[in-house]
């Protein structure tokens, strides 16, 4: 059981009504087609989680939040901070695309699947969850679904939160958002979380000496954002966050050998963007950089000992997204560019490697009376496997107010990860997995 104490400034009270409005049918959704549209107009199954939901559920991790979503299964090898995998609609964990503010999660390119056990839940302000394939809009990995974690907040004032629970659980969080003049807004968040945890692996039955200890977790997070409005139509932002996590896990002792039972993860992400919001045209250009260093080591020898392992990855992204109002709908188009760079040894890749991908997409939606039509197409040019195209289309008929029949068809693909291509047992000649999806629902 977790107990929480919260101190709010007077300005923070207004934020709760804003969060509550996100549950309405006409809440704007961006993730489905990469342009704003009411949730009621989205043909793909969509679920929205607000910060108010997270607080009400008393969720202590992102995995705790995702477990509540329809069609999601979480496999985790223990308590807080232990490795986890996400499964949507029975697909493989590598068939789930996880985005942070619309940008692909770093490190997923090494293992091929996203592990959200290390991502601080204190940064999550909103989650848009799309079930079903979305490769025609986002490219590789979006076969089972898309999870977009949004960190941007609109919560003026200062909030202090403290929580305590079993296994020496402690959580302290402070956030403040202040106006710097009429056109500039600054946000700062700090978070500290600690738990002694519990022993994950039981004793005996393995023929080896198990570790009869607790597997704890320690996380320190810092987030900052600066937003500025240049005019009625132009605005820009700069954001950055980083976290320093330590996770203990069970290993088996072999006399004379180091006991690798500690994980240390350093991660930082930075992005900057420029937005144009016209009456009929919207455009956004975002550039981002993320860097993560993931150590596994024996704390008696240290993380720089030869027995330790290091997974280090840098990711560079540039996204240009555009949408224009056409008739009773929208047409969107954009370009994605991504570069992933690893150091030697990362993900069992003996030599460092970088991979580049450029994607171009076109998507559209029209509402014609009781009918809604949606289509998307995308072409990706990857430095490893060359060019690959995907497309999808959907149609919805509202035969009774509040009830729709929806039919869809689309193609998807999953690019091989760096470990599958260049690991000790990798094959550089692998081609992307391909899938076709036919859907019908009411």
Short mmCIF file of C-alpha atoms in Angstrom, two decimals:
data_model
loop_
_atom_site.label_atom_id
_atom_site.label_comp_id
_atom_site.label_asym_id
_atom_site.label_seq_id
_atom_site.Cartn_x
_atom_site.Cartn_y
_atom_site.Cartn_z
CA UNK A 1 0.00 0.00 0.00
CA UNK A 2 1.27 3.47 -0.88
CA UNK A 3 0.49 6.63 1.05
CA UNK A 4 0.88 10.03 -0.55
CA UNK A 5 1.03 13.58 0.70
CA UNK A 6 0.56 16.43 -1.76
CA UNK A 7 1.05 20.19 -1.49
CA UNK A 8 -0.39 22.35 -4.27
CA UNK A 9 -0.24 26.06 -4.91
CA UNK A 10 -3.48 27.88 -5.64
CA UNK A 11 -2.68 27.95 -9.35
CA UNK A 12 -2.54 24.15 -9.57
CA UNK A 13 -6.23 23.68 -8.85
CA UNK A 14 -7.20 24.71 -12.38
CA UNK A 15 -5.16 21.90 -13.88
CA UNK A 16 -7.47 19.16 -12.63
CA UNK A 17 -10.44 20.36 -14.65
CA UNK A 18 -8.26 20.50 -17.77
CA UNK A 19 -7.09 16.92 -17.26
CA UNK A 20 -10.65 15.76 -16.71
CA UNK A 21 -11.70 17.16 -20.10
CA UNK A 22 -9.31 14.75 -21.87
CA UNK A 23 -11.79 11.89 -21.33
CA UNK A 24 -14.48 13.44 -23.59
CA UNK A 25 -15.23 11.86 -27.01
CA UNK A 26 -14.06 15.01 -28.81
CA UNK A 27 -10.63 15.12 -27.18
CA UNK A 28 -8.02 15.86 -29.84
CA UNK A 29 -5.76 12.93 -30.76
CA UNK A 30 -2.48 13.36 -32.64
CA UNK A 31 -0.94 9.88 -32.69
CA UNK A 32 -3.45 8.12 -34.94
CA UNK A 33 -2.68 10.04 -38.16
CA UNK A 34 -0.04 12.57 -37.02
CA UNK A 35 -2.50 15.43 -37.22
CA UNK A 36 -5.06 16.66 -34.70
CA UNK A 37 -8.50 15.09 -34.94
CA UNK A 38 -11.34 14.40 -32.49
CA UNK A 39 -11.15 10.98 -30.89
CA UNK A 40 -14.65 10.26 -32.19
CA UNK A 41 -13.32 10.58 -35.77
CA UNK A 42 -10.43 8.13 -35.30
CA UNK A 43 -11.18 4.80 -36.99
CA UNK A 44 -8.42 2.88 -35.19
CA UNK A 45 -9.14 1.74 -31.60
CA UNK A 46 -7.68 4.45 -29.36
CA UNK A 47 -7.32 4.85 -25.58
CA UNK A 48 -6.19 8.03 -23.84
CA UNK A 49 -4.65 8.08 -20.36
CA UNK A 50 -4.36 11.43 -18.58
CA UNK A 51 -2.21 12.47 -15.64
CA UNK A 52 -5.36 12.50 -13.54
CA UNK A 53 -5.87 8.79 -14.34
CA UNK A 54 -2.31 7.98 -13.31
CA UNK A 55 -2.73 9.79 -9.99
CA UNK A 56 -6.08 8.14 -9.33
CA UNK A 57 -4.66 4.67 -9.99
CA UNK A 58 -1.59 5.46 -7.80
CA UNK A 59 0.61 3.95 -10.50
CA UNK A 60 4.30 3.82 -9.54
CA UNK A 61 5.63 2.88 -12.99
CA UNK A 62 4.75 3.20 -16.67
CA UNK A 63 4.17 -0.57 -16.78
CA UNK A 64 1.54 -0.23 -14.04
CA UNK A 65 -0.30 2.23 -16.28
CA UNK A 66 -0.05 0.13 -19.45
CA UNK A 67 -1.32 -3.01 -17.69
CA UNK A 68 -4.72 -1.33 -17.42
CA UNK A 69 -5.07 -0.78 -21.17
CA UNK A 70 -7.12 -3.14 -23.36
CA UNK A 71 -5.13 -5.67 -25.36
CA UNK A 72 -1.87 -5.02 -23.46
CA UNK A 73 0.15 -7.69 -21.64
CA UNK A 74 3.29 -6.83 -19.65
CA UNK A 75 5.94 -9.44 -18.87
CA UNK A 76 8.38 -8.36 -16.17
CA UNK A 77 11.17 -10.33 -14.50
CA UNK A 78 10.56 -8.99 -10.99
CA UNK A 79 9.73 -5.73 -9.26
CA UNK A 80 10.53 -2.08 -9.92
CA UNK A 81 13.17 -1.53 -12.60
CA UNK A 82 13.41 -5.17 -13.69
CA UNK A 83 13.41 -5.93 -17.43
CA UNK A 84 9.99 -5.86 -19.06
CA UNK A 85 8.34 -6.42 -22.44
CA UNK A 86 5.10 -5.09 -23.95
CA UNK A 87 2.73 -7.29 -25.96
CA UNK A 88 -0.29 -5.89 -27.82
CA UNK A 89 -3.05 -8.08 -29.28
CA UNK A 90 -0.87 -11.17 -28.96
CA UNK A 91 1.89 -9.86 -31.23
CA UNK A 92 5.57 -10.05 -30.35
CA UNK A 93 7.08 -7.38 -28.10
CA UNK A 94 9.25 -6.25 -31.02
CA UNK A 95 6.03 -5.45 -32.94
CA UNK A 96 5.12 -2.56 -30.61
CA UNK A 97 6.27 0.97 -31.43
CA UNK A 98 6.88 3.19 -28.38
CA UNK A 99 7.22 6.95 -28.90
CA UNK A 100 8.27 9.67 -26.46
CA UNK A 101 6.66 12.94 -27.59
CA UNK A 102 6.29 11.42 -31.05
CA UNK A 103 9.94 10.31 -31.30
CA UNK A 104 10.98 6.65 -31.32
CA UNK A 105 12.25 5.46 -27.92
CA UNK A 106 16.03 5.16 -27.75
CA UNK A 107 17.59 1.70 -27.11
CA UNK A 108 14.70 -0.08 -28.83
CA UNK A 109 16.94 -0.19 -31.90
CA UNK A 110 19.43 -2.42 -30.06
CA UNK A 111 17.15 -5.14 -28.71
CA UNK A 112 14.28 -4.66 -31.13
CA UNK A 113 11.74 -4.13 -28.34
CA UNK A 114 10.97 -1.36 -25.86
CA UNK A 115 11.61 -1.78 -22.13
CA UNK A 116 9.67 0.88 -20.21
CA UNK A 117 10.62 -0.37 -16.74
CA UNK A 118 13.27 2.37 -16.53
CA UNK A 119 11.23 5.32 -17.85
CA UNK A 120 10.10 7.63 -15.00
CA UNK A 121 6.33 7.72 -14.59
CA UNK A 122 6.71 11.23 -13.12
CA UNK A 123 7.39 12.55 -16.65
CA UNK A 124 4.21 11.06 -18.14
CA UNK A 125 1.45 13.63 -18.62
CA UNK A 126 -0.59 11.76 -21.21
CA UNK A 127 -0.54 8.49 -23.15
CA UNK A 128 -2.18 7.97 -26.53
CA UNK A 129 -2.49 4.26 -27.27
CA UNK A 130 -3.44 3.08 -30.77
CA UNK A 131 -4.27 -0.62 -31.26
CA UNK A 132 -3.51 -2.22 -34.59
CA UNK A 133 -0.95 -1.65 -37.38
CA UNK A 134 0.34 1.86 -38.11
CA UNK A 135 3.42 1.20 -40.27
CA UNK A 136 1.94 3.23 -43.13
CA UNK A 137 2.30 6.28 -40.87
CA UNK A 138 5.28 5.50 -38.62
CA UNK A 139 7.30 2.88 -40.48
CA UNK A 140 8.96 -0.13 -38.86
CA UNK A 141 7.71 -1.88 -35.69
CA UNK A 142 4.13 -0.51 -35.66
CA UNK A 143 2.45 -3.89 -36.24
CA UNK A 144 0.65 -4.60 -32.96
CA UNK A 145 0.14 -0.98 -31.98
CA UNK A 146 1.63 2.39 -31.04
CA UNK A 147 2.16 3.83 -27.55
CA UNK A 148 2.91 7.56 -27.51
CA UNK A 149 4.05 8.91 -24.13
CA UNK A 150 3.64 12.69 -23.96
CA UNK A 151 5.65 14.70 -21.43
CA UNK A 152 4.37 18.20 -22.29
CA UNK A 153 2.25 19.61 -19.48
CA UNK A 154 -0.12 22.54 -19.04
CA UNK A 155 -0.21 22.87 -15.27
CA UNK A 156 0.57 26.37 -13.95
CA UNK A 157 1.87 26.60 -10.42
CA UNK A 158 3.96 24.41 -8.14
CA UNK A 159 3.23 20.92 -6.85
CA UNK A 160 5.05 18.88 -4.21
CA UNK A 161 4.26 15.19 -3.79
CA UNK A 162 5.62 12.56 -1.40
CA UNK A 163 4.76 8.88 -1.18
CA UNK A 164 5.73 6.01 1.12
CA UNK A 165 4.97 2.30 1.04
CA UNK A 166 6.12 -1.21 1.84
CA UNK A 167 9.66 -2.47 1.15
CA UNK A 168 10.97 1.00 2.13
CA UNK A 169 9.30 2.57 -0.90
CA UNK A 170 9.86 6.35 -1.10
CA UNK A 171 8.91 8.81 -3.82
CA UNK A 172 9.42 12.59 -3.81
CA UNK A 173 8.38 14.78 -6.71
CA UNK A 174 8.45 18.53 -7.27
CA UNK A 175 7.21 20.32 -10.37
CA UNK A 176 6.72 23.96 -11.20
CA UNK A 177 5.47 25.80 -14.27
CA UNK A 178 5.81 29.58 -14.38
CA UNK A 179 5.21 32.38 -16.88
CA UNK A 180 8.31 34.39 -17.78
CA UNK A 181 6.65 37.44 -19.24
CA UNK A 182 3.59 37.27 -21.47
CA UNK A 183 4.93 34.90 -24.13
CA UNK A 184 7.33 32.52 -22.38
CA UNK A 185 6.59 29.57 -20.09
CA UNK A 186 9.11 27.47 -18.16
CA UNK A 187 8.62 24.02 -16.63
CA UNK A 188 10.96 22.18 -14.24
CA UNK A 189 10.40 18.73 -12.71
CA UNK A 190 12.52 16.77 -10.26
CA UNK A 191 11.79 13.25 -9.02
CA UNK A 192 13.41 10.78 -6.62
CA UNK A 193 12.26 7.18 -6.16
CA UNK A 194 13.69 4.37 -4.04
CA UNK A 195 12.63 0.90 -2.91
CA UNK A 196 14.51 -1.99 -1.32
CA UNK A 197 12.42 -4.34 -3.45
CA UNK A 198 12.20 -8.07 -2.85
CA UNK A 199 14.14 -11.21 -3.72
CA UNK A 200 13.18 -12.12 -7.29
CA UNK A 201 14.72 -15.62 -7.58
CA UNK A 202 13.85 -18.21 -4.93
CA UNK A 203 16.58 -20.30 -3.34
CA UNK A 204 17.45 -23.83 -4.40
CA UNK A 205 16.37 -26.05 -7.26
CA UNK A 206 19.03 -24.80 -9.68
CA UNK A 207 22.16 -26.60 -8.56
CA UNK A 208 23.87 -23.22 -8.10
CA UNK A 209 24.16 -20.76 -5.23
CA UNK A 210 21.36 -18.21 -5.45
CA UNK A 211 21.49 -14.67 -4.06
CA UNK A 212 19.31 -14.41 -0.94
CA UNK A 213 19.05 -10.62 -1.15
CA UNK A 214 16.53 -7.97 -2.06
CA UNK A 215 16.52 -6.47 -5.53
CA UNK A 216 16.13 -2.73 -5.07
CA UNK A 217 15.61 0.19 -7.41
CA UNK A 218 16.79 3.82 -7.27
CA UNK A 219 15.80 6.51 -9.79
CA UNK A 220 16.65 10.22 -10.04
CA UNK A 221 15.02 12.34 -12.75
CA UNK A 222 15.29 15.95 -13.93
CA UNK A 223 13.16 17.57 -16.64
CA UNK A 224 13.09 21.09 -18.06
CA UNK A 225 11.15 22.82 -20.83
CA UNK A 226 10.94 26.33 -22.25
CA UNK A 227 8.11 27.38 -24.57
CA UNK A 228 7.82 30.72 -26.35
CA UNK A 229 5.06 32.24 -28.47
CA UNK A 230 6.45 34.49 -31.19
CA UNK A 231 3.09 35.51 -32.66
CA UNK A 232 -0.48 34.27 -33.01
CA UNK A 233 0.71 31.59 -35.43
CA UNK A 234 4.35 30.89 -34.59
CA UNK A 235 5.71 29.23 -31.45
CA UNK A 236 8.75 27.21 -30.42
CA UNK A 237 10.04 25.03 -27.62
CA UNK A 238 13.16 23.45 -26.13
CA UNK A 239 12.91 20.39 -23.87
CA UNK A 240 15.37 18.19 -22.07
CA UNK A 241 15.25 15.41 -19.52
CA UNK A 242 17.60 12.89 -18.02
CA UNK A 243 17.44 10.07 -15.51
CA UNK A 244 19.97 8.08 -13.51
CA UNK A 245 18.69 4.64 -12.47
CA UNK A 246 20.22 1.80 -10.49
CA UNK A 247 18.58 -1.64 -10.49
CA UNK A 248 19.62 -4.70 -8.47
CA UNK A 249 18.78 -8.13 -9.85
CA UNK A 250 19.54 -11.76 -8.98
CA UNK A 251 22.54 -13.64 -10.31
CA UNK A 252 24.17 -16.95 -9.39
CA UNK A 253 27.53 -17.08 -7.68
CA UNK A 254 30.43 -18.91 -9.27
CA UNK A 255 33.60 -18.99 -7.06
CA UNK A 256 36.38 -16.82 -8.44
CA UNK A 257 34.15 -14.92 -10.88
CA UNK A 258 32.53 -11.48 -10.59
CA UNK A 259 28.84 -11.48 -9.66
CA UNK A 260 27.07 -9.36 -12.30
CA UNK A 261 23.91 -8.31 -10.45
CA UNK A 262 23.62 -4.52 -10.85
CA UNK A 263 22.35 -2.38 -13.71
CA UNK A 264 23.15 1.33 -14.01
CA UNK A 265 21.34 3.31 -16.70
CA UNK A 266 22.10 6.91 -17.68
CA UNK A 267 19.77 8.45 -20.25
CA UNK A 268 19.32 11.97 -21.58
CA UNK A 269 17.12 13.39 -24.33
CA UNK A 270 16.92 16.86 -25.88
CA UNK A 271 14.60 18.25 -28.51
CA UNK A 272 13.73 21.61 -30.02
CA UNK A 273 10.88 22.52 -32.30
CA UNK A 274 9.18 25.26 -34.28
CA UNK A 275 5.40 25.26 -34.87
CA UNK A 276 3.12 27.09 -37.28
CA UNK A 277 -0.62 27.08 -36.48
CA UNK A 278 -2.70 28.68 -39.21
CA UNK A 279 -6.44 28.54 -39.70
CA UNK A 280 -6.19 25.67 -42.19
CA UNK A 281 -2.51 24.72 -42.21
CA UNK A 282 -0.37 23.36 -39.37
CA UNK A 283 3.33 22.56 -39.58
CA UNK A 284 5.97 21.47 -37.10
CA UNK A 285 9.72 20.91 -37.41
CA UNK A 286 11.39 19.00 -34.55
CA UNK A 287 15.02 18.00 -34.06
CA UNK A 288 16.01 15.66 -31.22
CA UNK A 289 19.01 13.91 -29.71
CA UNK A 290 19.15 11.12 -27.13
CA UNK A 291 22.04 9.29 -25.53
CA UNK A 292 21.91 6.29 -23.19
CA UNK A 293 24.59 4.29 -21.38
CA UNK A 294 23.48 1.00 -19.85
CA UNK A 295 25.99 -0.78 -17.55
CA UNK A 296 25.73 -4.27 -16.03
CA UNK A 297 28.43 -4.99 -13.46
CA UNK A 298 29.55 -6.36 -10.08
CA UNK A 299 29.46 -3.42 -7.60
CA UNK A 300 32.53 -4.82 -5.81
CA UNK A 301 34.56 -4.37 -9.02
CA UNK A 302 32.80 -1.32 -10.46
CA UNK A 303 31.22 -0.57 -13.81
CA UNK A 304 34.59 0.12 -15.49
CA UNK A 305 35.99 -3.35 -14.74
CA UNK A 306 36.64 -5.68 -17.68
CA UNK A 307 33.87 -7.97 -16.41
CA UNK A 308 31.25 -5.20 -16.84
CA UNK A 309 29.21 -4.73 -20.02
CA UNK A 310 28.16 -1.45 -21.59
CA UNK A 311 25.33 -0.84 -24.05
CA UNK A 312 25.69 2.70 -25.39
CA UNK A 313 23.53 4.24 -28.06
CA UNK A 314 22.99 7.67 -29.59
CA UNK A 315 19.94 8.58 -31.62
CA UNK A 316 19.38 11.61 -33.85
CA UNK A 317 15.95 12.51 -35.26
CA UNK A 318 14.50 15.19 -37.51
CA UNK A 319 10.76 15.27 -38.14
CA UNK A 320 8.78 17.60 -40.36
CA UNK A 321 5.02 17.10 -40.11
CA UNK A 322 2.32 19.06 -41.95
CA UNK A 323 -1.46 18.99 -42.17
CA UNK A 324 -4.04 21.00 -44.08
CA UNK A 325 -7.82 21.12 -43.69
CA UNK A 326 -9.46 19.80 -46.86
CA UNK A 327 -13.24 19.53 -47.10
CA UNK A 328 -14.55 17.78 -44.00
CA UNK A 329 -11.21 16.32 -43.01
CA UNK A 330 -7.45 16.64 -43.15
CA UNK A 331 -4.53 15.70 -45.35
CA UNK A 332 -1.15 15.21 -43.70
CA UNK A 333 2.34 14.71 -45.08
CA UNK A 334 5.81 14.68 -43.66
CA UNK A 335 9.39 13.46 -43.59
CA UNK A 336 11.23 11.51 -40.86
CA UNK A 337 15.00 11.12 -40.65
CA UNK A 338 16.71 9.00 -38.03
CA UNK A 339 20.27 7.92 -37.28
CA UNK A 340 21.19 5.37 -34.60
CA UNK A 341 24.80 4.90 -33.51
CA UNK A 342 26.15 2.23 -31.17
CA UNK A 343 29.53 1.71 -29.50
CA UNK A 344 31.42 -1.60 -29.92
CA UNK A 345 29.88 -4.36 -27.81
CA UNK A 346 26.42 -2.80 -27.55
CA UNK A 347 23.66 -5.38 -27.91
CA UNK A 348 26.25 -8.11 -28.59
CA UNK A 349 27.36 -6.22 -31.69
CA UNK A 350 31.19 -6.61 -31.62
CA UNK A 351 31.79 -3.53 -33.75
CA UNK A 352 30.11 -0.17 -33.47
CA UNK A 353 27.51 0.50 -36.12
CA UNK A 354 25.21 3.26 -37.28
CA UNK A 355 21.97 2.90 -39.18
CA UNK A 356 20.05 5.60 -41.04
CA UNK A 357 16.44 5.71 -42.14
CA UNK A 358 14.48 8.30 -44.13
CA UNK A 359 10.71 8.00 -44.36
CA UNK A 360 8.12 9.96 -46.36
CA UNK A 361 4.42 9.58 -45.61
CA UNK A 362 1.03 10.83 -46.80
CA UNK A 363 -2.19 10.39 -44.84
CA UNK A 364 -5.73 11.66 -45.15
CA UNK A 365 -9.18 11.54 -43.58
CA UNK A 366 -12.59 12.66 -44.88
CA UNK A 367 -16.04 12.61 -43.29
CA UNK A 368 -18.92 12.30 -45.76
CA UNK A 369 -22.19 12.31 -43.87
CA UNK A 370 -22.36 9.08 -41.87
CA UNK A 371 -19.22 7.73 -43.54
CA UNK A 372 -15.58 8.31 -42.55
CA UNK A 373 -12.76 7.36 -44.93
CA UNK A 374 -9.08 7.12 -44.00
CA UNK A 375 -5.96 6.20 -45.98
CA UNK A 376 -2.18 6.38 -45.57
CA UNK A 377 0.95 5.42 -47.49
CA UNK A 378 4.63 5.54 -46.57
CA UNK A 379 8.02 4.84 -48.14
CA UNK A 380 11.15 4.15 -46.04
CA UNK A 381 14.72 4.16 -47.31
CA UNK A 382 17.00 2.31 -44.86
CA UNK A 383 20.80 2.19 -45.07
CA UNK A 384 20.67 -1.57 -44.42
CA UNK A 385 17.74 -3.09 -46.33
CA UNK A 386 16.92 -0.35 -48.85
CA UNK A 387 13.46 0.94 -49.73
CA UNK A 388 10.25 -0.47 -48.32
CA UNK A 389 6.64 0.70 -48.82
CA UNK A 390 3.50 0.25 -46.71
CA UNK A 391 -0.11 1.41 -46.99
CA UNK A 392 -3.44 1.10 -45.22
CA UNK A 393 -7.06 2.16 -45.63
CA UNK A 394 -10.13 2.20 -43.39
CA UNK A 395 -13.82 3.03 -43.73
CA UNK A 396 -16.40 3.68 -41.02
CA UNK A 397 -20.21 3.85 -41.21
CA UNK A 398 -22.21 5.33 -38.32
CA UNK A 399 -25.45 3.39 -38.89
CA UNK A 400 -26.92 4.51 -35.53
CA UNK A 401 -25.80 7.54 -33.55
CA UNK A 402 -22.91 6.42 -31.37
CA UNK A 403 -22.44 3.10 -33.22
CA UNK A 404 -20.11 2.52 -36.18
CA UNK A 405 -19.13 -0.39 -38.37
CA UNK A 406 -15.44 -0.14 -39.32
CA UNK A 407 -13.51 -2.17 -41.89
CA UNK A 408 -9.77 -1.83 -42.51
CA UNK A 409 -6.90 -3.34 -44.45
CA UNK A 410 -3.22 -2.54 -44.28
CA UNK A 411 0.36 -3.70 -44.61
CA UNK A 412 3.15 -3.44 -42.03
CA UNK A 413 6.76 -4.40 -41.59
CA UNK A 414 9.41 -4.93 -38.91
CA UNK A 415 13.03 -4.12 -39.70
CA UNK A 416 15.65 -6.44 -38.13
CA UNK A 417 17.36 -4.91 -35.10
CA UNK A 418 21.11 -4.34 -34.83
CA UNK A 419 21.62 -7.47 -32.74
CA UNK A 420 19.91 -9.65 -35.36
CA UNK A 421 21.99 -8.08 -38.11
CA UNK A 422 25.44 -7.72 -36.58
CA UNK A 423 25.47 -9.71 -33.32
CA UNK A 424 27.62 -12.79 -32.74
CA UNK A 425 24.87 -14.93 -34.27
CA UNK A 426 23.46 -12.22 -36.54
CA UNK A 427 22.83 -12.31 -40.25
CA UNK A 428 23.45 -9.05 -42.20
CA UNK A 429 21.36 -10.40 -45.09
CA UNK A 430 18.09 -10.47 -43.15
CA UNK A 431 15.09 -8.76 -44.73
CA UNK A 432 12.22 -7.03 -42.89
CA UNK A 433 9.27 -9.07 -41.62
CA UNK A 434 6.06 -8.30 -43.51
CA UNK A 435 2.45 -8.51 -42.40
CA UNK A 436 -1.04 -7.87 -43.72
CA UNK A 437 -3.98 -7.05 -41.49
CA UNK A 438 -7.72 -7.24 -42.20
CA UNK A 439 -9.99 -5.79 -39.53
CA UNK A 440 -13.73 -5.49 -38.87
CA UNK A 441 -15.38 -4.17 -35.74
CA UNK A 442 -18.42 -2.37 -34.40
#
